[in-house]
mmCIF file of C-alpha atoms in Angstrom:
data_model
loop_
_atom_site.group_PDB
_atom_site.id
_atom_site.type_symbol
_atom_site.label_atom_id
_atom_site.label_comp_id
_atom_site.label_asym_id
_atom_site.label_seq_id
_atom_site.Cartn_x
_atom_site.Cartn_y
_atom_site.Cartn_z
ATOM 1 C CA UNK A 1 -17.631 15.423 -22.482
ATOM 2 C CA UNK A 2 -18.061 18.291 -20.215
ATOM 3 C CA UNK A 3 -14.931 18.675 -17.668
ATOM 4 C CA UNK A 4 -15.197 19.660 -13.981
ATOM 5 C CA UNK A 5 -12.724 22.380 -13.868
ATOM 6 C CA UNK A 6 -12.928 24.331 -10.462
ATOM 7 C CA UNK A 7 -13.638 23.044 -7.066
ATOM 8 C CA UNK A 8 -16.399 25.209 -6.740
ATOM 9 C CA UNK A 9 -18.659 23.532 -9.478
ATOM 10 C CA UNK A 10 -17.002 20.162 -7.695
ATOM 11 C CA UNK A 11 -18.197 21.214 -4.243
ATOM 12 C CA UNK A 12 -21.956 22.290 -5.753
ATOM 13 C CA UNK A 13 -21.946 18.917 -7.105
ATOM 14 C CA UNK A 14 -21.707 16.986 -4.113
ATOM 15 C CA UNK A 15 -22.617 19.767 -1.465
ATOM 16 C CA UNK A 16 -21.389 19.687 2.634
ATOM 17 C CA UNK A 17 -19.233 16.887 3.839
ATOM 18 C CA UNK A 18 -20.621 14.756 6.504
ATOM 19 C CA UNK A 19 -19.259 16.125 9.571
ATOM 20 C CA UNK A 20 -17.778 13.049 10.923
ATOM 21 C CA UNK A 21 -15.792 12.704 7.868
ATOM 22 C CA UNK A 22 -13.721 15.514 9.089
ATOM 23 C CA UNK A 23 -13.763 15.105 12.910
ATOM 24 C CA UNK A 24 -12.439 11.203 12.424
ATOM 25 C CA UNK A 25 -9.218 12.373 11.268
ATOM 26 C CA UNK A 26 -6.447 11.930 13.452
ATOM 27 C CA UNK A 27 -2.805 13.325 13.950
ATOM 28 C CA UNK A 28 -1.301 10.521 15.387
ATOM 29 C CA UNK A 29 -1.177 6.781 15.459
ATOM 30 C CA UNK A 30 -3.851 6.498 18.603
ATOM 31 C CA UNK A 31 -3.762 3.034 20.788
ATOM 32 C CA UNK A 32 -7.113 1.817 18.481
ATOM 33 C CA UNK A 33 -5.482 2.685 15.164
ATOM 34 C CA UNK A 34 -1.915 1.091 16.165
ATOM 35 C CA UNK A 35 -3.964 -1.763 17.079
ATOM 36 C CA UNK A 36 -5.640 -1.616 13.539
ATOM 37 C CA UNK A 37 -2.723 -1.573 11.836
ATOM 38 C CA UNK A 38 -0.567 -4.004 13.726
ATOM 39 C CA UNK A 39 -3.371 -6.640 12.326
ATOM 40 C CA UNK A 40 -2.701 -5.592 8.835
ATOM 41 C CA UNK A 41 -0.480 -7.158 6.241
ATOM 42 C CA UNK A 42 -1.191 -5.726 3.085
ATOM 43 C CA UNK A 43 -0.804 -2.079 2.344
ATOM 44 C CA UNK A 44 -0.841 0.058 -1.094
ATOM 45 C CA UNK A 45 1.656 2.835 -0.995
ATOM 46 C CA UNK A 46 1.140 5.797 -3.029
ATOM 47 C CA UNK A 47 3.646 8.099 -4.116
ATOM 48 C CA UNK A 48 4.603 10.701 -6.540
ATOM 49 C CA UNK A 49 7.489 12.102 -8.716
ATOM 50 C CA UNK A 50 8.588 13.877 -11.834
ATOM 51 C CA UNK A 51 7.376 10.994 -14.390
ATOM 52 C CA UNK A 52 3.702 10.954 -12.428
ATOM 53 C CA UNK A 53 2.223 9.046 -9.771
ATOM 54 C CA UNK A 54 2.730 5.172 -8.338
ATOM 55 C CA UNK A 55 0.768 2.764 -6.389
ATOM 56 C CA UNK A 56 2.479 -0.294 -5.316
ATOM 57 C CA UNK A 57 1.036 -3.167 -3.154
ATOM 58 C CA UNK A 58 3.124 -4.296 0.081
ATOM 59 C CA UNK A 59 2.648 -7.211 1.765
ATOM 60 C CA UNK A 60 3.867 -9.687 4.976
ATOM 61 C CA UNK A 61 3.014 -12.629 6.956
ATOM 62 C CA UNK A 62 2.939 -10.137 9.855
ATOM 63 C CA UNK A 63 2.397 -6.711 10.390
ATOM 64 C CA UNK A 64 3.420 -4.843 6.946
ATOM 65 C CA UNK A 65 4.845 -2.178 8.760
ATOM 66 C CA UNK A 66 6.594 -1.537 12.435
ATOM 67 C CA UNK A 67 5.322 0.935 14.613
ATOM 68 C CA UNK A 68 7.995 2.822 15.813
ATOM 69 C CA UNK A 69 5.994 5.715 17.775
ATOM 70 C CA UNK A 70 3.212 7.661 17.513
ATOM 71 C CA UNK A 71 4.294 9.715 14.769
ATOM 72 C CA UNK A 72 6.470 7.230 12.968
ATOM 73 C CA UNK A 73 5.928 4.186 10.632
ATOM 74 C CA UNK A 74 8.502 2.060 9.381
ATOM 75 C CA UNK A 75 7.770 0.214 6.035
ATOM 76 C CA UNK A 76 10.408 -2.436 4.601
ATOM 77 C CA UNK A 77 11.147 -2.959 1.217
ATOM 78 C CA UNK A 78 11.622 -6.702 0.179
ATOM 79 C CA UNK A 79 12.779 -8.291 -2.878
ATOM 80 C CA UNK A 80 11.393 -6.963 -5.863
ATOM 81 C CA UNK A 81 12.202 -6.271 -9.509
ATOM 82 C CA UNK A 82 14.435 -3.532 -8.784
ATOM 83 C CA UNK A 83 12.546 -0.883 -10.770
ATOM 84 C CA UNK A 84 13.042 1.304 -7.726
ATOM 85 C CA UNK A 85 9.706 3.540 -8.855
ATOM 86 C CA UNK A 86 7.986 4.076 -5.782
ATOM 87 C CA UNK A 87 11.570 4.390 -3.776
ATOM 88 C CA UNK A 88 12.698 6.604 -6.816
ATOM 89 C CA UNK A 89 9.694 8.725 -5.678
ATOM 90 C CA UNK A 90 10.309 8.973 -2.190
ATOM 91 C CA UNK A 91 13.898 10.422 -2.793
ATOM 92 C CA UNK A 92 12.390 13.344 -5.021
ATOM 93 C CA UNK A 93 9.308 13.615 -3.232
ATOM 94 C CA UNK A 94 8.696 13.052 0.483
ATOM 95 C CA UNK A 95 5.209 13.206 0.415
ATOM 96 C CA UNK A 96 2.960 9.437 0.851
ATOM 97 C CA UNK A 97 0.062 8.122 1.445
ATOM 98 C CA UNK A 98 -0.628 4.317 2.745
ATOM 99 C CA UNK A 99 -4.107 2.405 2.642
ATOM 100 C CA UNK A 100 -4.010 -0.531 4.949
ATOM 101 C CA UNK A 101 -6.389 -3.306 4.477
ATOM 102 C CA UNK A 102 -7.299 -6.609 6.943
ATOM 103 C CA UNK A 103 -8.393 -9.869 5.351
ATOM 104 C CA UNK A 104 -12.321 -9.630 6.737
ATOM 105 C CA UNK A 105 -12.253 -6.058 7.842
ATOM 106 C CA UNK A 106 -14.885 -3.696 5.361
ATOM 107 C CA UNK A 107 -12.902 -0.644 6.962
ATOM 108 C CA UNK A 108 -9.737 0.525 4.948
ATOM 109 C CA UNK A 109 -7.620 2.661 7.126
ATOM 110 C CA UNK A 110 -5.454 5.690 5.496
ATOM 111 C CA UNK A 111 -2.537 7.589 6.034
ATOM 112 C CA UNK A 112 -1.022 10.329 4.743
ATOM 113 C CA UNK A 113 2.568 12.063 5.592
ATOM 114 C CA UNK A 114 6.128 12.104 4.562
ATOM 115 C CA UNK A 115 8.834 9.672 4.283
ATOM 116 C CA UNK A 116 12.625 8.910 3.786
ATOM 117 C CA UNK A 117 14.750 6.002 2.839
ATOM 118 C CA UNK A 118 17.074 4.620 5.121
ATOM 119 C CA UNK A 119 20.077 1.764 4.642
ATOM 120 C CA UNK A 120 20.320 1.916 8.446
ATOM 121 C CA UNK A 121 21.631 -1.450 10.162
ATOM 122 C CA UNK A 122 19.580 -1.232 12.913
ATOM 123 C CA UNK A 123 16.388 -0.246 10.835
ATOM 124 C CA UNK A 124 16.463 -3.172 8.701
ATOM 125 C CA UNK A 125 17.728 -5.612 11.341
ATOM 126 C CA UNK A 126 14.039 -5.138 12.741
ATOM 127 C CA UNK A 127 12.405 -7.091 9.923
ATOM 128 C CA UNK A 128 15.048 -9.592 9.613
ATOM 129 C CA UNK A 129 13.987 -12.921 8.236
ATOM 130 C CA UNK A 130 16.122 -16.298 7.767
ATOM 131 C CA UNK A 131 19.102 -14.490 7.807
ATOM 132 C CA UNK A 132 17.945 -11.666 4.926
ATOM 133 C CA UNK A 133 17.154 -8.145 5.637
ATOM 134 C CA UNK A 134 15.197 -5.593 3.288
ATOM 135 C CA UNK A 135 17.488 -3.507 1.380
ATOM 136 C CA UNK A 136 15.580 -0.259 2.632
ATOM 137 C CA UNK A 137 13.387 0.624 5.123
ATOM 138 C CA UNK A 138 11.067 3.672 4.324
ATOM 139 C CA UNK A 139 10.737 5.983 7.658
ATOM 140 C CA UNK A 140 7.089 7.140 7.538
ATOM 141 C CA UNK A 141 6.190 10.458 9.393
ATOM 142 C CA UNK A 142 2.269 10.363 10.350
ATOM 143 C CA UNK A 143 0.596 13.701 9.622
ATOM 144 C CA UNK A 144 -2.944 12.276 9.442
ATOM 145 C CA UNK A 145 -4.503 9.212 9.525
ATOM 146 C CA UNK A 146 -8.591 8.198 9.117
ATOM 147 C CA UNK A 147 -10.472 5.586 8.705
ATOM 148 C CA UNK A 148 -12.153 5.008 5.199
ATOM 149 C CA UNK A 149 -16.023 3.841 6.096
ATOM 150 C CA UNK A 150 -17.065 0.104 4.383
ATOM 151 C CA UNK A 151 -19.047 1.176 1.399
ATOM 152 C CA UNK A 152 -16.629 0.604 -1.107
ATOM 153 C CA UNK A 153 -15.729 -3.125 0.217
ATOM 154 C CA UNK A 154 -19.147 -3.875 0.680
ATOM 155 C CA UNK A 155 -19.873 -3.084 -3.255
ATOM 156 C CA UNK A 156 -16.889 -4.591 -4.435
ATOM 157 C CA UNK A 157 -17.652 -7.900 -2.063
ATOM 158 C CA UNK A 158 -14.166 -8.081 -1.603
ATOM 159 C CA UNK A 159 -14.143 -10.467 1.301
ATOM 160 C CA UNK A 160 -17.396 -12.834 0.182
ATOM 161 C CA UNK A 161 -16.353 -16.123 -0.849
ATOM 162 C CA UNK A 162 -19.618 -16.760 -2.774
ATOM 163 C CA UNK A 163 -18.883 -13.387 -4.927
ATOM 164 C CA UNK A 164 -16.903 -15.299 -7.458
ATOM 165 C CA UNK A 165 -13.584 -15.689 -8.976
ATOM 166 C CA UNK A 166 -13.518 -13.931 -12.285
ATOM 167 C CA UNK A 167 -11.495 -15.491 -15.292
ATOM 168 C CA UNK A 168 -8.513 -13.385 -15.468
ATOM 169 C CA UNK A 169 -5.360 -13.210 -17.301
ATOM 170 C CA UNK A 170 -1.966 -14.602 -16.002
ATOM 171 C CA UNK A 171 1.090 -12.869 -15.351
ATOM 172 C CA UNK A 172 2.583 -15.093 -17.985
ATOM 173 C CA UNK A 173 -0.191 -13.980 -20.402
ATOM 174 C CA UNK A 174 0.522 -10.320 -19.798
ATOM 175 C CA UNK A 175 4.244 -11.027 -20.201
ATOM 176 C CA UNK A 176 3.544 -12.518 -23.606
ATOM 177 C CA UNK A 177 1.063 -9.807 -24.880
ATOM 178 C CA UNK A 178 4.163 -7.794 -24.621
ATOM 179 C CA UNK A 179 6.434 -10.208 -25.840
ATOM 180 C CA UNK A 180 5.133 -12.904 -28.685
ATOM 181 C CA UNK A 181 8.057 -15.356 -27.734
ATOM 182 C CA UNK A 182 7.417 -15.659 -24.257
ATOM 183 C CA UNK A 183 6.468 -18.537 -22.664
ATOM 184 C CA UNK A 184 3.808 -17.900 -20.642
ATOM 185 C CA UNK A 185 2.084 -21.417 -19.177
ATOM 186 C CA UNK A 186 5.563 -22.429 -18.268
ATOM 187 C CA UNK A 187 6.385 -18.840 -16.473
ATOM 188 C CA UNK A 188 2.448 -19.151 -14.812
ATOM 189 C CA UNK A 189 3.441 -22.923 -13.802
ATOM 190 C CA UNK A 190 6.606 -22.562 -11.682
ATOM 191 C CA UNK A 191 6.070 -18.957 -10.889
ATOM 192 C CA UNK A 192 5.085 -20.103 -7.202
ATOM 193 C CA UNK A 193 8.209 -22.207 -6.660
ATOM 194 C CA UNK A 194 10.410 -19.728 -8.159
ATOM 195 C CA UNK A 195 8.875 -16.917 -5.761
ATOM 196 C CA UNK A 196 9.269 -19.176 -2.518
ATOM 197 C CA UNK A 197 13.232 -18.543 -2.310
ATOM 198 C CA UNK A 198 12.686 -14.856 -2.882
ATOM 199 C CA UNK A 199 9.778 -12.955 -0.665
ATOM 200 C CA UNK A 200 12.501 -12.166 1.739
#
């Protein structure tokens, strides 16, 4: 298989960019995009380090993130498996990018910038919930952000009820491809129980 190893053969490939995909972007979080992303609560963060690259999904039964300013994003980090990799990331690497999605919306909104972790009281008292606060709160600096137009929702069907729900593995199955002991209907059965105590 023949590799595309230069941005010029990449760039005859798919010739000129449609102007508006370069006039969209913006430097700063503009009233219509804070609006945007006040309505979303689901976000993938992506982030990079010595070991590679890491996408993880964030979510909340609000906005994902707080909007601080204009410039500024703050992004909590909730209870988790503690394997740290996107936060491990952020402390060797500043550099992010978010994709914010809304239940409905075909429009993905993206940003990309730097960030830093803070333990600060006051940051993490602003997503306090019953009592519990996220360990960290990631301070996101916005250096541009764009909209992402509906193509790839609309092939994917993402938000069409009548699409279909494929017949996918478990959790609990994955767990016990990994380990042949594991008990996987019983981890699949109270897995929704077990997680009620600990999203915050």
């Amino acid at each position: 298989m023949q590799k595309i190893t230069d941005t010029e053969t990449l760039e005859h490939i798919y010739g000129t960019p449609v102007p508006r995909s370069l006039s969209k972007v913006a430097t700063r979080l503009t009233p219509l995009y804070q609006r945007w992303i006040e309505a979303s609560r689901f976000l993938v963060l992506s982030t990079l380090g010595p070991e590679g690259t890491d996408a993880s999904p964030r979510g909340d039964d609000g906005p994902v993130v707080h909007i601080a300013d204009e410039q500024t994003l703050w992004l909590p980090d909730w209870r988790g498996n503690n394997r740290l990799d996107s936060l491990r990331n952020i402390v060797r690497d500043r550099r992010v990018s978010l994709m914010f999605m809304v239940p409905g919306s075909n429009n993905v909104v993206r940003v990309n910038g730097t960030a830093f972790l803070t333990a600060d009281d006051t940051a993490r008292a602003a997503f306090e919930r019953k009592s519990l606060r996220p360990a960290t709160v990631a301070v996101i600096t916005v250096e541009e952000l764009y909209f992402q137009c509906a193509k790839a929702i609309l092939r994917a069907r993402l938000w069409d009820a009548d699409a279909g729900r494929p017949d996918v593995p478990t959790a609990g199955q994955f767990l016990k491809e990994q380990e042949a002991g594991f008990e996987a209907e019983a981890y699949d059965a109270g897995y929704t129980e077990y997680a009620k105590s600990r999203i915050w």
